[in-house]
XYZ file of N, CA and C in Angstrom:
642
model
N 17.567 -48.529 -13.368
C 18.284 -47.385 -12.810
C 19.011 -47.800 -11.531
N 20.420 -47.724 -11.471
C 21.050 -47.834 -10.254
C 20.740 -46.907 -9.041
N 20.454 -47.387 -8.022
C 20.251 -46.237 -6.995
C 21.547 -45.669 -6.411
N 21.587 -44.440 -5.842
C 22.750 -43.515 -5.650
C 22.730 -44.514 -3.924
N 24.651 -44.462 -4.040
C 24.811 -45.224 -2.380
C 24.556 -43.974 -1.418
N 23.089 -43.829 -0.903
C 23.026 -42.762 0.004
C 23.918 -43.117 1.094
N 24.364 -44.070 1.752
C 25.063 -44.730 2.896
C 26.357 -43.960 3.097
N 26.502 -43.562 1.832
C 28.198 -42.859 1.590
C 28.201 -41.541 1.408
N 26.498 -41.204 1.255
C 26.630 -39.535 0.806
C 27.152 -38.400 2.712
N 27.801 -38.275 2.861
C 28.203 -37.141 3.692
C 28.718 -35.867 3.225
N 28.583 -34.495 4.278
C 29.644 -33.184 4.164
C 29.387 -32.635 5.256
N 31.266 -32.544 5.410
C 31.962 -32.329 6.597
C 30.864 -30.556 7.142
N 31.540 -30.722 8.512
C 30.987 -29.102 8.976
C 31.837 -28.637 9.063
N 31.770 -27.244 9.303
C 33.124 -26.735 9.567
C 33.337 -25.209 10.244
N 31.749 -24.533 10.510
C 31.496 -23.454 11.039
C 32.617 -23.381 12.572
N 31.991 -22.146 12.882
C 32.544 -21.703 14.344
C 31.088 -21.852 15.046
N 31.282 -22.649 15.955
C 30.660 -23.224 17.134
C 29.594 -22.187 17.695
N 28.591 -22.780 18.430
C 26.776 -21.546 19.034
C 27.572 -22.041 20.248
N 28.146 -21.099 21.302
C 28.179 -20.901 22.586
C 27.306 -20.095 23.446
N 27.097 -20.669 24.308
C 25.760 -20.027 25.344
C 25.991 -18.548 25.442
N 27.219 -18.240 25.691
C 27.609 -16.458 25.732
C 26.815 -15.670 24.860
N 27.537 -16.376 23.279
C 27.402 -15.497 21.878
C 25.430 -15.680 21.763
N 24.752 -16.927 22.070
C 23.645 -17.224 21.703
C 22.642 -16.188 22.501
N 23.118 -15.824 23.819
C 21.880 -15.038 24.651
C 21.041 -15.829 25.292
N 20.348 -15.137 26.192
C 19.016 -15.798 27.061
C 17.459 -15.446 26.398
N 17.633 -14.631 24.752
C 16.493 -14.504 24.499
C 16.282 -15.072 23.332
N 15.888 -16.005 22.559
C 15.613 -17.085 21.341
C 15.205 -16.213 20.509
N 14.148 -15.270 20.816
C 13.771 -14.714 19.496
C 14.200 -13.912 18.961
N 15.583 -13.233 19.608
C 16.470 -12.372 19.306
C 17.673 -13.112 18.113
N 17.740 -14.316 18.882
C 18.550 -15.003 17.762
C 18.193 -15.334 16.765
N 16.860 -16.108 16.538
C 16.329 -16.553 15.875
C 16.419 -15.133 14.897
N 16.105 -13.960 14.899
C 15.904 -12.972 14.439
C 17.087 -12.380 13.559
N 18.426 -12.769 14.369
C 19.954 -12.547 13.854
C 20.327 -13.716 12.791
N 19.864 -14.758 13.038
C 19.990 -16.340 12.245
C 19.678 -16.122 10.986
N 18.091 -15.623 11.117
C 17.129 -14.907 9.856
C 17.335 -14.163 8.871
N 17.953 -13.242 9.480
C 18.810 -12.060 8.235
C 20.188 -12.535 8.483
N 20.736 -13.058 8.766
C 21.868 -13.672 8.508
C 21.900 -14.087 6.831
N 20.640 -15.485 6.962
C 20.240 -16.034 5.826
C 19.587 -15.112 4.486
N 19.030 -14.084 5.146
C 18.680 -13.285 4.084
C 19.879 -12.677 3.498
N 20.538 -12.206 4.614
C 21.517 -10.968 4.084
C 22.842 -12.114 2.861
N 22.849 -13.452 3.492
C 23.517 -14.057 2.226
C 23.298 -14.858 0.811
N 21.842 -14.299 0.457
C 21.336 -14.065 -0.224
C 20.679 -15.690 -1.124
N 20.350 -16.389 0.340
C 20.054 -17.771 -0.035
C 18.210 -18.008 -0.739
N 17.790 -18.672 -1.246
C 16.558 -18.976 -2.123
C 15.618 -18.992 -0.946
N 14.699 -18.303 -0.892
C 13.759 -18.537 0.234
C 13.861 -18.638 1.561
N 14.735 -17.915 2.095
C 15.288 -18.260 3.597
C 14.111 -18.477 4.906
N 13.151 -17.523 3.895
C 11.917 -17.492 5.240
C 10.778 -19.101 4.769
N 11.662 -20.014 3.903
C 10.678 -21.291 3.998
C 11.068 -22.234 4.872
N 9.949 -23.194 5.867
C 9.806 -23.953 6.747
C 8.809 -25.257 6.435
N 9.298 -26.221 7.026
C 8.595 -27.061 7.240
C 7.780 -27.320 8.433
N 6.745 -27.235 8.245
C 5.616 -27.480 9.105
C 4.758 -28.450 9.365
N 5.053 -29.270 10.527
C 4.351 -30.542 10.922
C 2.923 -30.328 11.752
N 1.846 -31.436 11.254
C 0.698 -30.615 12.200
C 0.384 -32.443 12.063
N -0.956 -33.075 12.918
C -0.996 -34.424 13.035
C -2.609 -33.976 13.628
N -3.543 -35.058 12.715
C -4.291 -35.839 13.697
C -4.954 -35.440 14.801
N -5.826 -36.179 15.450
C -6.033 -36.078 17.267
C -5.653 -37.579 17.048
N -5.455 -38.512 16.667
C -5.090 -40.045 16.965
C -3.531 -39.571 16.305
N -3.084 -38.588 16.458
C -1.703 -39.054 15.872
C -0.891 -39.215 14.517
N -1.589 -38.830 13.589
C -1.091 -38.855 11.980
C -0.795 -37.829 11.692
N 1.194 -37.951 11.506
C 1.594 -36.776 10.997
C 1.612 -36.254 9.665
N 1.876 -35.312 9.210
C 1.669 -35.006 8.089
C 2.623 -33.369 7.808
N 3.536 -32.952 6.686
C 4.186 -32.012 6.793
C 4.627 -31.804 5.586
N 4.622 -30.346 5.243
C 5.531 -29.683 3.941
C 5.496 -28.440 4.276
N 6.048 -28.122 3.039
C 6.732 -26.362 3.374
C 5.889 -25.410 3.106
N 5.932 -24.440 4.215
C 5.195 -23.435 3.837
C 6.686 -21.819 4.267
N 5.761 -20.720 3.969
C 6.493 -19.498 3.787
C 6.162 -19.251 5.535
N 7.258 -18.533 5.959
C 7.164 -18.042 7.538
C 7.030 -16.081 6.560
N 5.943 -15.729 7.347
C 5.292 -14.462 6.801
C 5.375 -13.340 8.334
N 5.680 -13.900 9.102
C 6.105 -12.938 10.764
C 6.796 -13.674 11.317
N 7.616 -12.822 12.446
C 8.135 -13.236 13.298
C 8.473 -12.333 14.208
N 7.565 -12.275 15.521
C 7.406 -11.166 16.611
C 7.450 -12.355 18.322
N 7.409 -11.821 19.278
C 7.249 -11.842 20.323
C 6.173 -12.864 20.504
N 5.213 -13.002 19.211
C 3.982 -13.722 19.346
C 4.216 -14.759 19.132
N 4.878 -15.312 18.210
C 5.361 -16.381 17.485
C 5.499 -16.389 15.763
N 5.721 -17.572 14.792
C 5.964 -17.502 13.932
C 4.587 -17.543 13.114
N 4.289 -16.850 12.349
C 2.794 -16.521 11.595
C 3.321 -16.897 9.976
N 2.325 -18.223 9.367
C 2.304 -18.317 7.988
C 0.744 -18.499 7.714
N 0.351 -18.704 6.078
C -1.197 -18.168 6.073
C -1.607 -19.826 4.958
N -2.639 -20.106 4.903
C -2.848 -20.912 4.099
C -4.434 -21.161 4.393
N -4.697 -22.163 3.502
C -6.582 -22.171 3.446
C -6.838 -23.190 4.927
N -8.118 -23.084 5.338
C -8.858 -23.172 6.612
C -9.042 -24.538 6.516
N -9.346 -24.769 5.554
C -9.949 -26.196 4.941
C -8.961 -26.855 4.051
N -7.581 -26.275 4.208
C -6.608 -27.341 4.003
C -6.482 -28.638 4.778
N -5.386 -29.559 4.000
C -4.791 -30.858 5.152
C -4.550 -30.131 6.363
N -3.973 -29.197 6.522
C -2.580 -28.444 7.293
C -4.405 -27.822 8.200
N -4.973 -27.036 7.951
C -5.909 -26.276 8.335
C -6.990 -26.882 9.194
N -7.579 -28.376 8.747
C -8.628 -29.371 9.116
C -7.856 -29.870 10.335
N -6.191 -29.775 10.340
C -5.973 -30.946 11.154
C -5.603 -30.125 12.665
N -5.366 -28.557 12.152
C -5.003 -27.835 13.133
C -6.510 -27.375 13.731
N -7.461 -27.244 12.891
C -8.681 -27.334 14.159
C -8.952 -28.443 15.136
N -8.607 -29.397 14.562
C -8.779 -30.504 15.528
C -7.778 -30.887 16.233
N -6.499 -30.162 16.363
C -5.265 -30.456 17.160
C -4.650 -28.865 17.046
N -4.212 -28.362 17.971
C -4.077 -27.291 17.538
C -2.476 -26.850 18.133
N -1.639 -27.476 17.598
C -0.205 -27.780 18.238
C 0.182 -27.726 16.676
N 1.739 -27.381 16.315
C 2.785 -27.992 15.415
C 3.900 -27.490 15.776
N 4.952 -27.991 14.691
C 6.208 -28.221 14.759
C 6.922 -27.219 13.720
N 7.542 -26.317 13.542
C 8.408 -26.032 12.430
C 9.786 -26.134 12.268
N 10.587 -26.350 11.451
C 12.105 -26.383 11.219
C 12.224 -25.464 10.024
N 13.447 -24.880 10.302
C 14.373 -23.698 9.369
C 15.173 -24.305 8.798
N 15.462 -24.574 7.860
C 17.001 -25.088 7.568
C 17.703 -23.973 6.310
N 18.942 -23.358 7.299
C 19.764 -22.923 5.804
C 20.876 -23.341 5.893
N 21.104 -24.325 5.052
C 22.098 -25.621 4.903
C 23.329 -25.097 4.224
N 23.714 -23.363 3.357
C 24.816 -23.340 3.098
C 25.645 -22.728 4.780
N 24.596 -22.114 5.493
C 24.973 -21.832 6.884
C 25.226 -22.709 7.739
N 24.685 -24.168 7.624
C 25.066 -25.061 8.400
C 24.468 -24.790 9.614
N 23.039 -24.434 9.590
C 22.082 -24.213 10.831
C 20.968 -24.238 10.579
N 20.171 -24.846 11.948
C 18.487 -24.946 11.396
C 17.959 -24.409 12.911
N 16.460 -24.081 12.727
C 15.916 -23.769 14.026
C 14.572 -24.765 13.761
N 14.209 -25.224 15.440
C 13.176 -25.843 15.531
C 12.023 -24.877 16.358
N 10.983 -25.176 15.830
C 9.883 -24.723 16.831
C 8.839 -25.086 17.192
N 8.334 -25.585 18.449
C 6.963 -26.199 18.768
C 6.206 -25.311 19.381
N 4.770 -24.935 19.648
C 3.985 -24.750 20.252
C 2.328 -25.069 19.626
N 1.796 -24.129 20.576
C 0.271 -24.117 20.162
C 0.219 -23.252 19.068
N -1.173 -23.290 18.227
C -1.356 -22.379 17.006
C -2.551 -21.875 17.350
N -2.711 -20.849 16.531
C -4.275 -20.280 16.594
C -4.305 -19.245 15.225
N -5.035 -18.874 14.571
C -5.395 -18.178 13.763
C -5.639 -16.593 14.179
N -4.521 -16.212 13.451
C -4.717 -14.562 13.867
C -5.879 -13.836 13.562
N -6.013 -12.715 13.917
C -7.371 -11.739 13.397
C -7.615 -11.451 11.918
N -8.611 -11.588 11.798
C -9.058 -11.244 10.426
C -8.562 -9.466 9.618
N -8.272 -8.792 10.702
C -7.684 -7.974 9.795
C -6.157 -7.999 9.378
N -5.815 -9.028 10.465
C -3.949 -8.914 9.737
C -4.374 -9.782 8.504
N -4.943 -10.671 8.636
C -4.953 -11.306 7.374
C -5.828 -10.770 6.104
N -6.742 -9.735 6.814
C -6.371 -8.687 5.117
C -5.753 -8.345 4.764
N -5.108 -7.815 6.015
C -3.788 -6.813 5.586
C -2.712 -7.435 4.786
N -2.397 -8.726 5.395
C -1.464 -9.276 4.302
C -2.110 -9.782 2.845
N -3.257 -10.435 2.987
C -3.648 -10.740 1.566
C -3.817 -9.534 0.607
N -3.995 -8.730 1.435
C -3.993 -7.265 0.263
C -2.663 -6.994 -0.243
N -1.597 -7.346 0.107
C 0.145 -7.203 -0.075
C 0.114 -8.023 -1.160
N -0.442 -8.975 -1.563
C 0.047 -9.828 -2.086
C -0.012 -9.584 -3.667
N 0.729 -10.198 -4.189
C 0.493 -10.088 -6.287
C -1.109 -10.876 -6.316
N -1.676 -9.621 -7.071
C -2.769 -10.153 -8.177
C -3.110 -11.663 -8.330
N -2.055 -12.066 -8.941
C -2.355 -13.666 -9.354
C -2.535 -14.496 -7.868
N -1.455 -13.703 -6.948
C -1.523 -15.206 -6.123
C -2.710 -14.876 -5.374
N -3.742 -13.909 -5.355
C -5.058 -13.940 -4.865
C -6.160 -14.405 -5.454
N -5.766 -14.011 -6.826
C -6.835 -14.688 -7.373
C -6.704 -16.138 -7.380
N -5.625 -17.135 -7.133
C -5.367 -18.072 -6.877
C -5.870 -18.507 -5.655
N -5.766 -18.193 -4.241
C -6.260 -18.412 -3.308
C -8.163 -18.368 -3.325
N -8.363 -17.573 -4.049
C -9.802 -17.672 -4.343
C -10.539 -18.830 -4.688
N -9.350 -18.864 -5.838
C -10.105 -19.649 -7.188
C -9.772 -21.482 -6.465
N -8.770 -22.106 -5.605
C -7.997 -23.045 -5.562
C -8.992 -23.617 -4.132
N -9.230 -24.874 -4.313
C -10.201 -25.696 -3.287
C -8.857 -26.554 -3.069
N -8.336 -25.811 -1.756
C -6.808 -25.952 -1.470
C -6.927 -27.573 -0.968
N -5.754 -28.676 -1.425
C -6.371 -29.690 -0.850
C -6.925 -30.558 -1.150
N -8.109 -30.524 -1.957
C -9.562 -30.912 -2.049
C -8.944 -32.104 -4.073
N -9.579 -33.400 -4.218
C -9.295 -33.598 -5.225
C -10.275 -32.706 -6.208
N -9.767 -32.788 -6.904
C -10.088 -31.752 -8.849
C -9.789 -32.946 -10.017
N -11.080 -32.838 -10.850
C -10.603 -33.992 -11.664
C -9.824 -33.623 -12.742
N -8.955 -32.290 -12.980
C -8.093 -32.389 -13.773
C -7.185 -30.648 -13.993
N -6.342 -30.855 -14.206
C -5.720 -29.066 -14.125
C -6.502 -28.000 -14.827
N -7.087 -28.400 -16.093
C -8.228 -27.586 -16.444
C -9.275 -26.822 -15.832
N -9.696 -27.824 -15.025
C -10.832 -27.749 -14.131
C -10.347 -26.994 -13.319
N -9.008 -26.733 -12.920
C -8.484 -25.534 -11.670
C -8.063 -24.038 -12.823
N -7.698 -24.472 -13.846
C -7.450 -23.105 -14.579
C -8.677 -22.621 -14.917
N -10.183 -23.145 -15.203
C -11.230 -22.270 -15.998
C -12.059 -22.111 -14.662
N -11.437 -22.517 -13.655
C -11.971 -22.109 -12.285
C -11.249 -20.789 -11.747
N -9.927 -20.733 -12.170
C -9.151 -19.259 -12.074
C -10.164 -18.337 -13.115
N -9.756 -18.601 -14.453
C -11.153 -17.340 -15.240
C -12.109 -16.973 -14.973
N -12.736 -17.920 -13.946
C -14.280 -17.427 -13.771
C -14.037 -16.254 -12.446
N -12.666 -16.419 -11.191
C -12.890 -15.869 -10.517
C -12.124 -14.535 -10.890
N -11.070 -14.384 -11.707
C -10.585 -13.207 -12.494
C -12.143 -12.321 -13.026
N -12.854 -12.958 -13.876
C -14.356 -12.441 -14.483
C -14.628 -11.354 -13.482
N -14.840 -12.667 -12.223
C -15.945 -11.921 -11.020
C -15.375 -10.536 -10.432
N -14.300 -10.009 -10.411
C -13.208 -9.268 -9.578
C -12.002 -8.373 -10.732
N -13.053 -8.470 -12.023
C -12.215 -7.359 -12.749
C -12.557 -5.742 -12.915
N -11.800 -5.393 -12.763
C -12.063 -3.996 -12.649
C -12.243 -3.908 -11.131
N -11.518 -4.403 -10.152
C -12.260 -4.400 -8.862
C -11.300 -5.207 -8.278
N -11.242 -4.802 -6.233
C -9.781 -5.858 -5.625
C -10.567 -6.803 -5.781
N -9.406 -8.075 -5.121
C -10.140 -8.965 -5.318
C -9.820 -9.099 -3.825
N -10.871 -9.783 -3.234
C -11.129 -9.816 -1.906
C -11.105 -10.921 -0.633
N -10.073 -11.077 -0.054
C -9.875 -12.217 1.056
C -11.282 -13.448 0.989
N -11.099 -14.850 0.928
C -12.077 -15.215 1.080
C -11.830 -15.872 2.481
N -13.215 -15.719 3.193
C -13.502 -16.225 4.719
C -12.796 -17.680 4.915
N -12.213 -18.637 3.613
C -11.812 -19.887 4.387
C -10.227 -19.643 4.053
N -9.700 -18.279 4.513
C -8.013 -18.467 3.842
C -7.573 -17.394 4.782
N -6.429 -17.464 5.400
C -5.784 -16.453 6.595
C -4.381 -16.758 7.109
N -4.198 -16.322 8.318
C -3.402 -16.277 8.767
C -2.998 -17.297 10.284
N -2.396 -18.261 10.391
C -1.718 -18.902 11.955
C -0.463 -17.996 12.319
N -0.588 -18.295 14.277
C 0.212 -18.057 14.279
C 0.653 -19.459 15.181
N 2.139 -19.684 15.495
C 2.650 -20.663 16.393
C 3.333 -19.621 17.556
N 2.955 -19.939 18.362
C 3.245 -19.616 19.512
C 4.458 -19.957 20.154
N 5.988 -19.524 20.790
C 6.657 -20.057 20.646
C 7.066 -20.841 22.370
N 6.960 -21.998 22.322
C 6.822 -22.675 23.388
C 8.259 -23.286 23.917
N 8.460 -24.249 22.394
C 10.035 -24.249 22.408
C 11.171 -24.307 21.126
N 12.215 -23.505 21.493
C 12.562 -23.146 20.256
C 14.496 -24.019 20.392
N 14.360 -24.847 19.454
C 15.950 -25.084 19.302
C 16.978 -24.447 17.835
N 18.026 -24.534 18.687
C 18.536 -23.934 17.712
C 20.128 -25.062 17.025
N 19.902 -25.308 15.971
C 21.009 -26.190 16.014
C 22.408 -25.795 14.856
N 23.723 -26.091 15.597
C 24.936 -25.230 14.757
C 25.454 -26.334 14.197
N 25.773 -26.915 12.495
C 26.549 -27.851 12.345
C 28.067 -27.621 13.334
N 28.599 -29.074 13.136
C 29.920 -28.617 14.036
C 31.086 -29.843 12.813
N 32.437 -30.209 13.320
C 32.860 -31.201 12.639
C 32.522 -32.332 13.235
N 32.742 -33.563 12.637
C 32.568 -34.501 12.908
C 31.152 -35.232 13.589
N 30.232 -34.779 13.271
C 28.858 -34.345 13.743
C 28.548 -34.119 15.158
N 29.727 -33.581 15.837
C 29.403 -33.075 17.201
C 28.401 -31.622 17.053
N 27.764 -31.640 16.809
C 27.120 -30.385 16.594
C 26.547 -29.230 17.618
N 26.443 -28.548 17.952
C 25.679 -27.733 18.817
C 24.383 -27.742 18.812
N 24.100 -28.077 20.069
C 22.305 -27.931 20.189
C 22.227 -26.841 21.586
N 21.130 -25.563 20.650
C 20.590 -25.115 22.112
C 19.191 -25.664 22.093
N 18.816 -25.459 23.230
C 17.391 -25.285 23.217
C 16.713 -24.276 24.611
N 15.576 -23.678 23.738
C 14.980 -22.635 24.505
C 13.440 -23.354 25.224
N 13.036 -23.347 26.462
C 12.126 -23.804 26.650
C 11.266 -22.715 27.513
N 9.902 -22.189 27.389
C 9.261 -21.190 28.038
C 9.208 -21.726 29.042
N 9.492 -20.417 30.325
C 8.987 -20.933 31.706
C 8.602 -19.110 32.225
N 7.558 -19.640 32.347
C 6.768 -18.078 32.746
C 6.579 -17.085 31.775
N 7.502 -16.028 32.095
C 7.454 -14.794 30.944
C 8.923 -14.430 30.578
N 9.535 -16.141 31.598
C 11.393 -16.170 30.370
C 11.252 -17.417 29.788
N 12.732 -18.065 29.903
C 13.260 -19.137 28.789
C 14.301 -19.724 29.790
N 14.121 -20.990 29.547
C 15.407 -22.227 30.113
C 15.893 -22.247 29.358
N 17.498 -22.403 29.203
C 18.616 -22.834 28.086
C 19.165 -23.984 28.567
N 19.065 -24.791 27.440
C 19.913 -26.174 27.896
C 21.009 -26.847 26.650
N 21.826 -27.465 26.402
C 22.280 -27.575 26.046
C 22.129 -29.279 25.498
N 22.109 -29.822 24.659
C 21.475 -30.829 24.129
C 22.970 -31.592 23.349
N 22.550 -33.317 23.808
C 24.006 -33.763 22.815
C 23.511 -34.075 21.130
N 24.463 -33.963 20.393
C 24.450 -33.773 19.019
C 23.211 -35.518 18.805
């Protein structure tokens, strides 16, 4: 198989430019306008992110998960306790997320601390959720090797069995993070890859804006 000349793969930008005026002094306001921007143009998953979490010696590790809030608090997605993502955030309790909606030609970054929200938002949302994908969270030793897909499907039947006729009910190792938003960039393709970078950095109970080269 010939490999594709990635060396040559480029596409041009061509938006209208993030100026400090139009952007504001408050990130999560934008971030918020960026958001339904992407929703309102009706792109595949707009609220998915990549999420970096590492180690205490340093080993990163990252894939996508769903962004499920976004308030004043920071960005909140949910996954098992005793995941990769879950094990590594008890023992480091910092990550990274990026937005990307690439027909917009913009992404947002975000770092801070994490912590696990209260146990009742995260009923509250696991109760929102479709049927299957709970009984999935039940049934799924998120993570963990399984010696074969079988072994995860007649592990779904048994927990369907347990919970028919009946909700099925949050289990204690599956919830909700939130990231805290510490610092948030925001980046605008531009042409010629001069691009726009803001970035938001907390200081007190505001935000520094700085302006970053492409």
């Amino acid at each position: 198989m010939e490999s594709p000349d990635l060396a040559r793969m480029r596409a041009e930008y061509a938006r209208d430019g993030l100026e400090e005026a139009a952007a504001g002094d408050d990130p999560l306001a934008l971030f918020g306008r960026w958001l339904g921007e992407a929703i309102d143009a009706g792109l595949h998953e707009p609220n998915a992110m990549a999420l970096a979490t590492a180690t205490p010696d340093g080993r990163p590790s990252s894939r996508i998960v769903l962004l499920k809030g976004l308030d004043d608090r920071g960005l909140t997605f949910f996954t098992g306790y005793e995941s990769r993502k879950g094990a590594e955030l008890a023992a480091n309790p910092r990550a990274a997320a990026t937005m990307l909606w690439h027909p917009l030609q913009r992404q947002v970054r975000v770092e801070g601390p994490v912590a696990r929200i209260d146990e009742a938002e995260s009923d509250a949302y696991f109760q929102s959720r479709p049927r299957g994908s709970q009984i999935g969270a039940v049934a799924s030793p998120q993570s963990r090797r399984i010696a074969s897909r079988e072994v995860l499907e007649e592990r779904v039947i048994e927990v369907e069995q347990i919970f028919a006729g009946h909700d099925v009910l949050r289990p204690p190792i599956w919830g909700g993070y939130r990231i805290a938003l510490e610092q948030v960039e925001f980046w605008q393709g531009r042409e010629s890859r001069l691009h726009d970078r803001l970035r938001y950095l907390r200081q007190g109970d505001g935000w520094r804006r700085d302006r970053l080269a492409p």
